[in-house]
Amino acid sequence: MELTTLWFIFIAFLFVGYFVLEGFDFGVGMLVGIFAKNDKERRVLINTIGPVWDGNEVWLIVAGGAMFAAFPEWYATLFSGFYLPLFLILIALIVRGVAFEYRGTRDEQQWKDRWDWMIIIGSFVPALLWGVAFANIVRGVPIDASGEYVGGFFNLLNPYALLGGLVTLSVFLVHGALFVALKTAGDIRERAHVFAQRCGLVAGVLAVAFIVWTGLSHGDAVVWVIGVLGAAAFVAAMLASYAQRDGWAFTGTFLAIGLVVTMLFVALFPEVMPSTVDPAYGLTVEGASSTPYTLKIMTWSAVVFLPIVIGYQIWSYWVFRKRISTENMPADAH
């Protein structure tokens, strides 16, 4: 296998990991404003992701770094053309991270409420815009003969991309609700099941529409198979939720998100940024890659360090695996 193809697969793997892990804590962040009735319940929701949210973001940092090093032309075109949405995502992630740390520094409820809104908004914005961004990457954007983006912001707000944004937003909400059901006990767990089942109907319809559109426009048999498996995993997650099988339900949405993101990368390959101006202007894995020597050094580094990072993250999830409830939240806790 060519190193360029190997690194395309590796970057796809990193983004799959990012979406399946960060997806549920985006969902939990948005749910803070949907069904938490009081401050103690909001603390329960936040504590379900408290030990892991920052580790989940490492996948994005590594994916961005790998893209920059392995495919510098892809990185340059993507970040120049998608500057505004990616900037909004970055600001949202910063605000969200600060909110997690600062909401408990003062006792006033008004202070906590303001930071809770930052958590909600900081989760909503990337949950929506990541779908818009990736749908545009697969659909193609205006790129000229020199590999530069020549469109405007509103070129990114096309029907396919907006549908992609609604899919990630709704599916992340379901994913987050099922994670809450897996990690909590009592009334919050029951409410999480009800929300996941209701929101799951909407998310399922949107996701199927997106999969079909992708298959008809950009796919072959492999893309269709992966998309159908993703839809089947989502249906299985909903059935498991109705049966109160929290672990299987969360595993179902975990697989569904991973399969749909994989479908997008398979539909994209061997291009990394298709051009809507002229197909010949699109960036490919070969044309956008670094030198073979650079890719070789990066490959050995990934072989050494990636298992360590994955092992540590698995260990952290195992350590914080127990359920929590409002009974675990002392009255004087922040």
C-alpha positions as a Markdown table, in Angstrom:
| # | Residue | x | y | z |
|---|---|---|---|---|
| 1 | Met | 0.0 | 0.0 | 0.0 |
| 2 | Glu | 1.3 | 3.5 | -0.9 |
| 3 | Leu | 2.1 | 5.7 | 2.1 |
| 4 | Thr | -0.2 | 8.4 | 0.7 |
| 5 | Thr | -3.1 | 6.0 | 0.8 |
| 6 | Leu | -2.1 | 4.7 | 4.3 |
| 7 | Trp | -2.1 | 8.3 | 5.6 |
| 8 | Phe | -5.4 | 9.0 | 4.1 |
| 9 | Ile | -6.8 | 6.0 | 5.9 |
| 10 | Phe | -5.1 | 7.1 | 9.1 |
| 11 | Ile | -6.6 | 10.6 | 9.0 |
| 12 | Ala | -10.0 | 9.0 | 8.3 |
| 13 | Phe | -9.5 | 6.8 | 11.4 |
| 14 | Leu | -8.6 | 9.9 | 13.5 |
| 15 | Phe | -11.8 | 11.7 | 12.4 |
| 16 | Val | -13.9 | 8.6 | 13.0 |
| 17 | Gly | -12.5 | 8.5 | 16.5 |
| 18 | Tyr | -13.1 | 12.2 | 17.0 |
| 19 | Phe | -16.7 | 12.1 | 15.9 |
| 20 | Val | -17.7 | 8.9 | 17.8 |
| 21 | Leu | -16.1 | 10.2 | 21.0 |
| 22 | Glu | -16.6 | 13.9 | 20.9 |
| 23 | Gly | -20.0 | 13.4 | 19.3 |
| 24 | Phe | -21.5 | 12.1 | 22.6 |
| 25 | Asp | -20.1 | 14.9 | 24.7 |
| 26 | Phe | -21.4 | 17.5 | 22.2 |
| 27 | Gly | -24.7 | 15.8 | 22.7 |
| 28 | Val | -24.4 | 15.9 | 26.5 |
| 29 | Gly | -23.4 | 19.5 | 26.4 |
| 30 | Met | -26.5 | 20.4 | 24.4 |
| 31 | Leu | -28.7 | 18.3 | 26.7 |
| 32 | Val | -27.7 | 20.4 | 29.7 |
| 33 | Gly | -30.2 | 23.0 | 28.4 |
| 34 | Ile | -32.9 | 20.5 | 27.4 |
| 35 | Phe | -33.8 | 18.2 | 30.2 |
| 36 | Ala | -31.8 | 19.1 | 33.3 |
| 37 | Lys | -34.3 | 20.5 | 35.7 |
| 38 | Asn | -32.0 | 22.1 | 38.3 |
| 39 | Asp | -28.4 | 22.8 | 39.0 |
| 40 | Lys | -27.8 | 19.4 | 40.6 |
| 41 | Glu | -29.0 | 17.6 | 37.5 |
| 42 | Arg | -26.9 | 19.9 | 35.3 |
| 43 | Arg | -23.9 | 18.9 | 37.4 |
| 44 | Val | -24.7 | 15.2 | 36.9 |
| 45 | Leu | -24.8 | 15.7 | 33.1 |
| 46 | Ile | -21.5 | 17.7 | 33.1 |
| 47 | Asn | -19.8 | 15.1 | 35.4 |
| 48 | Thr | -20.6 | 12.3 | 33.0 |
| 49 | Ile | -18.2 | 13.8 | 30.5 |
| 50 | Gly | -16.0 | 15.7 | 32.9 |
| 51 | Pro | -13.2 | 13.1 | 33.0 |
| 52 | Val | -13.1 | 12.5 | 29.2 |
| 53 | Trp | -14.1 | 15.5 | 27.1 |
| 54 | Asp | -10.7 | 17.0 | 26.9 |
| 55 | Gly | -9.2 | 13.6 | 25.9 |
| 56 | Asn | -11.7 | 13.3 | 23.2 |
| 57 | Glu | -10.6 | 16.6 | 21.6 |
| 58 | Val | -7.1 | 15.2 | 21.3 |
| 59 | Trp | -8.3 | 13.2 | 18.3 |
| 60 | Leu | -9.1 | 16.4 | 16.5 |
| 61 | Ile | -5.7 | 17.9 | 17.3 |
| 62 | Val | -3.9 | 14.9 | 16.1 |
| 63 | Ala | -6.0 | 14.7 | 12.9 |
| 64 | Gly | -5.3 | 18.3 | 12.1 |
| 65 | Gly | -1.6 | 17.9 | 12.7 |
| 66 | Ala | -1.5 | 14.7 | 10.6 |
| 67 | Met | -3.3 | 16.5 | 7.8 |
| 68 | Phe | -0.9 | 19.4 | 7.9 |
| 69 | Ala | 2.1 | 17.1 | 7.8 |
| 70 | Ala | 0.9 | 14.5 | 5.4 |
| 71 | Phe | -1.2 | 16.5 | 3.0 |
| 72 | Pro | -0.1 | 20.2 | 3.3 |
| 73 | Glu | -2.0 | 21.3 | 0.2 |
| 74 | Trp | -5.2 | 19.7 | 1.5 |
| 75 | Tyr | -4.7 | 21.4 | 4.8 |
| 76 | Ala | -4.0 | 24.8 | 3.2 |
| 77 | Thr | -7.0 | 24.7 | 0.8 |
| 78 | Leu | -9.4 | 23.4 | 3.5 |
| 79 | Phe | -8.5 | 25.9 | 6.1 |
| 80 | Ser | -8.5 | 28.9 | 3.7 |
| 81 | Gly | -11.8 | 28.0 | 2.1 |
| 82 | Phe | -13.5 | 26.9 | 5.3 |
| 83 | Tyr | -11.9 | 29.7 | 7.4 |
| 84 | Leu | -15.1 | 31.1 | 8.9 |
| 85 | Pro | -16.9 | 27.9 | 9.9 |
| 86 | Leu | -13.6 | 26.4 | 11.2 |
| 87 | Phe | -13.0 | 29.6 | 13.1 |
| 88 | Leu | -16.4 | 29.4 | 14.7 |
| 89 | Ile | -15.8 | 25.8 | 15.6 |
| 90 | Leu | -12.5 | 26.8 | 17.3 |
| 91 | Ile | -14.1 | 29.6 | 19.2 |
| 92 | Ala | -17.0 | 27.4 | 20.3 |
| 93 | Leu | -14.5 | 24.7 | 21.5 |
| 94 | Ile | -12.5 | 27.3 | 23.5 |
| 95 | Val | -15.6 | 28.8 | 25.1 |
| 96 | Arg | -16.9 | 25.4 | 26.0 |
| 97 | Gly | -13.7 | 24.3 | 27.6 |
| 98 | Val | -13.4 | 27.4 | 29.6 |
| 99 | Ala | -17.1 | 27.0 | 30.7 |
| 100 | Phe | -16.4 | 23.5 | 32.1 |
| 101 | Glu | -13.6 | 24.9 | 34.2 |
| 102 | Tyr | -15.2 | 28.2 | 35.4 |
| 103 | Arg | -18.8 | 27.4 | 36.1 |
| 104 | Gly | -17.9 | 26.0 | 39.6 |
| 105 | Thr | -15.6 | 28.8 | 40.7 |
| 106 | Arg | -18.4 | 30.9 | 42.2 |
| 107 | Asp | -21.6 | 29.9 | 44.1 |
| 108 | Glu | -24.0 | 32.4 | 42.5 |
| 109 | Gln | -26.6 | 30.6 | 40.3 |
| 110 | Gln | -26.6 | 33.4 | 37.8 |
| 111 | Trp | -22.9 | 32.8 | 37.3 |
| 112 | Lys | -23.4 | 29.1 | 36.7 |
| 113 | Asp | -26.3 | 29.7 | 34.4 |
| 114 | Arg | -24.2 | 31.9 | 32.1 |
| 115 | Trp | -21.5 | 29.3 | 31.8 |
| 116 | Asp | -24.1 | 26.6 | 31.2 |
| 117 | Trp | -25.3 | 28.6 | 28.2 |
| 118 | Met | -21.7 | 28.7 | 27.0 |
| 119 | Ile | -21.5 | 24.9 | 27.3 |
| 120 | Ile | -24.8 | 24.6 | 25.3 |
| 121 | Ile | -23.7 | 27.0 | 22.6 |
| 122 | Gly | -20.2 | 25.6 | 22.5 |
| 123 | Ser | -21.6 | 22.2 | 21.9 |
| 124 | Phe | -24.3 | 23.2 | 19.4 |
| 125 | Val | -22.0 | 25.1 | 17.0 |
| 126 | Pro | -19.5 | 22.4 | 16.3 |
| 127 | Ala | -22.1 | 19.7 | 16.3 |
| 128 | Leu | -23.9 | 21.6 | 13.4 |
| 129 | Leu | -20.9 | 23.0 | 11.5 |
| 130 | Trp | -18.8 | 19.8 | 11.4 |
| 131 | Gly | -21.6 | 18.1 | 9.4 |
| 132 | Val | -21.7 | 21.1 | 7.1 |
| 133 | Ala | -17.9 | 21.1 | 6.6 |
| 134 | Phe | -17.6 | 17.4 | 5.9 |
| 135 | Ala | -20.6 | 17.3 | 3.5 |
| 136 | Asn | -19.0 | 20.1 | 1.5 |
| 137 | Ile | -15.7 | 18.3 | 1.4 |
| 138 | Val | -17.4 | 15.3 | -0.2 |
| 139 | Arg | -19.6 | 17.3 | -2.4 |
| 140 | Gly | -16.8 | 19.5 | -3.7 |
| 141 | Val | -16.1 | 23.2 | -3.5 |
| 142 | Pro | -14.9 | 25.9 | -6.0 |
| 143 | Ile | -11.2 | 25.3 | -6.5 |
| 144 | Asp | -9.2 | 26.8 | -9.3 |
| 145 | Ala | -6.3 | 25.5 | -11.3 |
| 146 | Ser | -3.8 | 26.6 | -8.6 |
| 147 | Gly | -5.6 | 24.7 | -5.9 |
| 148 | Glu | -7.0 | 27.8 | -4.2 |
| 149 | Tyr | -10.6 | 28.1 | -3.0 |
| 150 | Val | -12.4 | 30.7 | -5.1 |
| 151 | Gly | -15.9 | 30.5 | -3.6 |
| 152 | Gly | -17.5 | 32.5 | -0.8 |
| 153 | Phe | -19.1 | 31.6 | 2.6 |
| 154 | Phe | -22.5 | 31.1 | 1.1 |
| 155 | Asn | -21.2 | 28.5 | -1.3 |
| 156 | Leu | -20.9 | 26.3 | 1.8 |
| 157 | Leu | -24.6 | 26.7 | 2.7 |
| 158 | Asn | -26.0 | 24.4 | 0.0 |
| 159 | Pro | -28.8 | 21.9 | 0.6 |
| 160 | Tyr | -26.6 | 18.8 | 0.9 |
| 161 | Ala | -24.2 | 20.5 | 3.4 |
| 162 | Leu | -27.1 | 21.8 | 5.5 |
| 163 | Leu | -28.6 | 18.3 | 5.6 |
| 164 | Gly | -25.2 | 17.0 | 6.7 |
| 165 | Gly | -25.2 | 19.6 | 9.5 |
| 166 | Leu | -28.7 | 18.6 | 10.7 |
| 167 | Val | -27.6 | 15.0 | 10.6 |
| 168 | Thr | -24.6 | 15.5 | 12.9 |
| 169 | Leu | -26.6 | 17.8 | 15.2 |
| 170 | Ser | -29.5 | 15.4 | 15.7 |
| 171 | Val | -27.4 | 12.2 | 15.8 |
| 172 | Phe | -25.0 | 13.7 | 18.3 |
| 173 | Leu | -28.0 | 14.6 | 20.5 |
| 174 | Val | -29.2 | 11.0 | 20.4 |
| 175 | His | -25.6 | 9.7 | 21.0 |
| 176 | Gly | -25.3 | 12.0 | 24.0 |
| 177 | Ala | -28.7 | 11.0 | 25.4 |
| 178 | Leu | -27.7 | 7.3 | 25.2 |
| 179 | Phe | -24.4 | 8.1 | 26.9 |
| 180 | Val | -26.3 | 9.8 | 29.7 |
| 181 | Ala | -28.6 | 6.8 | 30.0 |
| 182 | Leu | -25.5 | 4.6 | 30.2 |
| 183 | Lys | -23.8 | 6.7 | 32.8 |
| 184 | Thr | -26.6 | 7.8 | 35.1 |
| 185 | Ala | -29.3 | 6.4 | 37.3 |
| 186 | Gly | -32.8 | 7.4 | 38.4 |
| 187 | Asp | -35.0 | 10.0 | 36.7 |
| 188 | Ile | -32.2 | 11.4 | 34.5 |
| 189 | Arg | -31.7 | 8.0 | 33.0 |
| 190 | Glu | -35.4 | 7.6 | 32.2 |
| 191 | Arg | -35.6 | 11.0 | 30.7 |
| 192 | Ala | -32.5 | 10.3 | 28.6 |
| 193 | His | -34.2 | 7.2 | 27.2 |
| 194 | Val | -37.4 | 9.0 | 26.3 |
| 195 | Phe | -35.5 | 11.9 | 24.6 |
| 196 | Ala | -33.2 | 9.5 | 22.7 |
| 197 | Gln | -36.2 | 7.6 | 21.3 |
| 198 | Arg | -38.1 | 10.7 | 20.3 |
| 199 | Cys | -35.1 | 12.5 | 18.8 |
| 200 | Gly | -34.0 | 9.2 | 17.2 |
| 201 | Leu | -37.0 | 9.2 | 14.9 |
| 202 | Val | -36.0 | 12.6 | 13.5 |
| 203 | Ala | -32.3 | 11.8 | 13.4 |
| 204 | Gly | -33.0 | 8.5 | 11.6 |
| 205 | Val | -35.0 | 10.1 | 8.9 |
| 206 | Leu | -32.4 | 12.8 | 8.3 |
| 207 | Ala | -29.5 | 10.3 | 8.4 |
| 208 | Val | -31.2 | 7.9 | 5.9 |
| 209 | Ala | -31.9 | 10.9 | 3.5 |
| 210 | Phe | -28.2 | 11.9 | 3.8 |
| 211 | Ile | -26.9 | 8.4 | 3.2 |
| 212 | Val | -29.2 | 8.0 | 0.1 |
| 213 | Trp | -28.1 | 11.4 | -1.3 |
| 214 | Thr | -24.5 | 10.5 | -0.8 |
| 215 | Gly | -24.8 | 7.1 | -2.4 |
| 216 | Leu | -26.7 | 8.5 | -5.4 |
| 217 | Ser | -24.3 | 11.4 | -6.0 |
| 218 | His | -20.9 | 10.2 | -4.9 |
| 219 | Gly | -21.0 | 6.5 | -4.2 |
| 220 | Asp | -20.4 | 3.1 | -5.6 |
| 221 | Ala | -21.3 | -0.3 | -4.1 |
| 222 | Val | -18.9 | -0.1 | -1.2 |
| 223 | Val | -20.3 | 3.3 | -0.2 |
| 224 | Trp | -23.8 | 1.9 | -0.3 |
| 225 | Val | -22.9 | -1.1 | 1.8 |
| 226 | Ile | -21.2 | 1.0 | 4.5 |
| 227 | Gly | -24.1 | 3.5 | 4.5 |
| 228 | Val | -26.7 | 0.7 | 4.9 |
| 229 | Leu | -24.7 | -0.8 | 7.7 |
| 230 | Gly | -24.6 | 2.6 | 9.4 |
| 231 | Ala | -28.3 | 2.9 | 9.1 |
| 232 | Ala | -28.8 | -0.6 | 10.5 |
| 233 | Ala | -26.6 | 0.2 | 13.4 |
| 234 | Phe | -28.7 | 3.2 | 14.3 |
| 235 | Val | -31.9 | 1.2 | 14.1 |
| 236 | Ala | -30.4 | -1.4 | 16.4 |
| 237 | Ala | -29.4 | 1.3 | 18.8 |
| 238 | Met | -33.0 | 2.6 | 19.0 |
| 239 | Leu | -34.3 | -1.0 | 19.5 |
| 240 | Ala | -31.8 | -1.5 | 22.3 |
| 241 | Ser | -32.9 | 1.8 | 23.9 |
| 242 | Tyr | -36.5 | 0.6 | 23.9 |
| 243 | Ala | -35.3 | -2.6 | 25.6 |
| 244 | Gln | -33.4 | -0.5 | 28.2 |
| 245 | Arg | -30.1 | -2.1 | 27.1 |
| 246 | Asp | -28.0 | 1.0 | 27.6 |
| 247 | Gly | -24.6 | -0.5 | 26.6 |
| 248 | Trp | -25.9 | -1.9 | 23.3 |
| 249 | Ala | -27.8 | 1.2 | 22.5 |
| 250 | Phe | -24.7 | 3.4 | 22.9 |
| 251 | Thr | -22.6 | 0.9 | 21.0 |
| 252 | Gly | -25.2 | 1.1 | 18.1 |
| 253 | Thr | -24.9 | 4.9 | 17.7 |
| 254 | Phe | -21.1 | 4.6 | 18.2 |
| 255 | Leu | -21.0 | 2.2 | 15.2 |
| 256 | Ala | -23.5 | 4.2 | 13.2 |
| 257 | Ile | -21.5 | 7.5 | 13.4 |
| 258 | Gly | -18.2 | 5.6 | 12.7 |
| 259 | Leu | -19.7 | 3.9 | 9.7 |
| 260 | Val | -21.2 | 7.1 | 8.2 |
| 261 | Val | -18.0 | 9.0 | 8.6 |
| 262 | Thr | -16.1 | 6.1 | 7.0 |
| 263 | Met | -18.7 | 6.2 | 4.1 |
| 264 | Leu | -17.8 | 9.8 | 3.5 |
| 265 | Phe | -14.1 | 9.2 | 3.3 |
| 266 | Val | -14.6 | 6.2 | 1.0 |
| 267 | Ala | -16.8 | 8.3 | -1.2 |
| 268 | Leu | -14.1 | 11.0 | -1.2 |
| 269 | Phe | -11.1 | 8.7 | -2.1 |
| 270 | Pro | -8.8 | 9.1 | -4.1 |
| 271 | Glu | -9.6 | 12.8 | -3.9 |
| 272 | Val | -9.2 | 14.9 | -0.8 |
| 273 | Met | -10.9 | 18.1 | -2.1 |
| 274 | Pro | -13.0 | 17.8 | -5.2 |
| 275 | Ser | -13.4 | 20.9 | -7.4 |
| 276 | Thr | -16.8 | 22.0 | -8.7 |
| 277 | Val | -15.1 | 24.4 | -11.2 |
| 278 | Asp | -13.4 | 21.6 | -13.1 |
| 279 | Pro | -12.8 | 18.0 | -11.9 |
| 280 | Ala | -9.2 | 18.2 | -13.1 |
| 281 | Tyr | -8.6 | 21.0 | -10.5 |
| 282 | Gly | -9.5 | 18.8 | -7.5 |
| 283 | Leu | -6.8 | 17.8 | -5.0 |
| 284 | Thr | -5.9 | 14.1 | -4.8 |
| 285 | Val | -4.0 | 12.0 | -2.2 |
| 286 | Glu | -1.0 | 11.9 | -4.5 |
| 287 | Gly | -1.1 | 15.5 | -5.6 |
| 288 | Ala | -1.6 | 17.0 | -2.1 |
| 289 | Ser | 0.8 | 14.8 | -0.2 |
| 290 | Ser | 4.2 | 15.5 | 1.4 |
| 291 | Thr | 7.4 | 13.8 | 0.3 |
| 292 | Pro | 7.8 | 10.0 | 0.8 |
| 293 | Tyr | 10.5 | 10.6 | 3.3 |
| 294 | Thr | 8.3 | 12.8 | 5.5 |
| 295 | Leu | 5.5 | 10.2 | 5.3 |
| 296 | Lys | 7.9 | 7.4 | 6.3 |
| 297 | Ile | 9.1 | 9.3 | 9.4 |
| 298 | Met | 5.5 | 10.0 | 10.3 |
| 299 | Thr | 4.5 | 6.4 | 9.9 |
| 300 | Trp | 7.1 | 5.2 | 12.4 |
| 301 | Ser | 6.1 | 7.9 | 14.9 |
| 302 | Ala | 2.4 | 6.8 | 14.6 |
| 303 | Val | 3.4 | 3.1 | 15.1 |
| 304 | Val | 5.1 | 4.0 | 18.3 |
| 305 | Phe | 2.8 | 6.6 | 19.9 |
| 306 | Leu | -0.7 | 5.8 | 18.6 |
| 307 | Pro | -1.1 | 2.6 | 20.7 |
| 308 | Ile | 0.0 | 4.5 | 23.8 |
| 309 | Val | -2.6 | 7.2 | 23.3 |
| 310 | Ile | -5.4 | 4.7 | 22.6 |
| 311 | Gly | -4.4 | 2.5 | 25.5 |
| 312 | Tyr | -4.5 | 5.5 | 27.9 |
| 313 | Gln | -7.9 | 6.6 | 26.7 |
| 314 | Ile | -9.3 | 3.1 | 27.1 |
| 315 | Trp | -7.9 | 3.0 | 30.6 |
| 316 | Ser | -9.5 | 6.4 | 31.5 |
| 317 | Tyr | -12.9 | 5.3 | 30.3 |
| 318 | Trp | -12.6 | 2.1 | 32.4 |
| 319 | Val | -11.6 | 4.0 | 35.5 |
| 320 | Phe | -14.7 | 6.3 | 35.2 |
| 321 | Arg | -17.1 | 3.7 | 34.1 |
| 322 | Lys | -19.6 | 3.8 | 37.0 |
| 323 | Arg | -23.0 | 5.4 | 36.9 |
| 324 | Ile | -23.7 | 8.6 | 38.8 |
| 325 | Ser | -26.9 | 10.3 | 40.0 |
| 326 | Thr | -28.1 | 13.3 | 41.9 |
| 327 | Glu | -27.4 | 11.4 | 45.1 |
| 328 | Asn | -23.7 | 11.6 | 44.3 |
| 329 | Met | -23.9 | 15.4 | 44.0 |
| 330 | Pro | -23.4 | 16.9 | 47.5 |
| 331 | Ala | -25.3 | 20.2 | 48.1 |
| 332 | Asp | -22.1 | 22.2 | 48.6 |
| 333 | Ala | -20.4 | 20.9 | 45.5 |
| 334 | His | -19.7 | 23.2 | 42.5 |
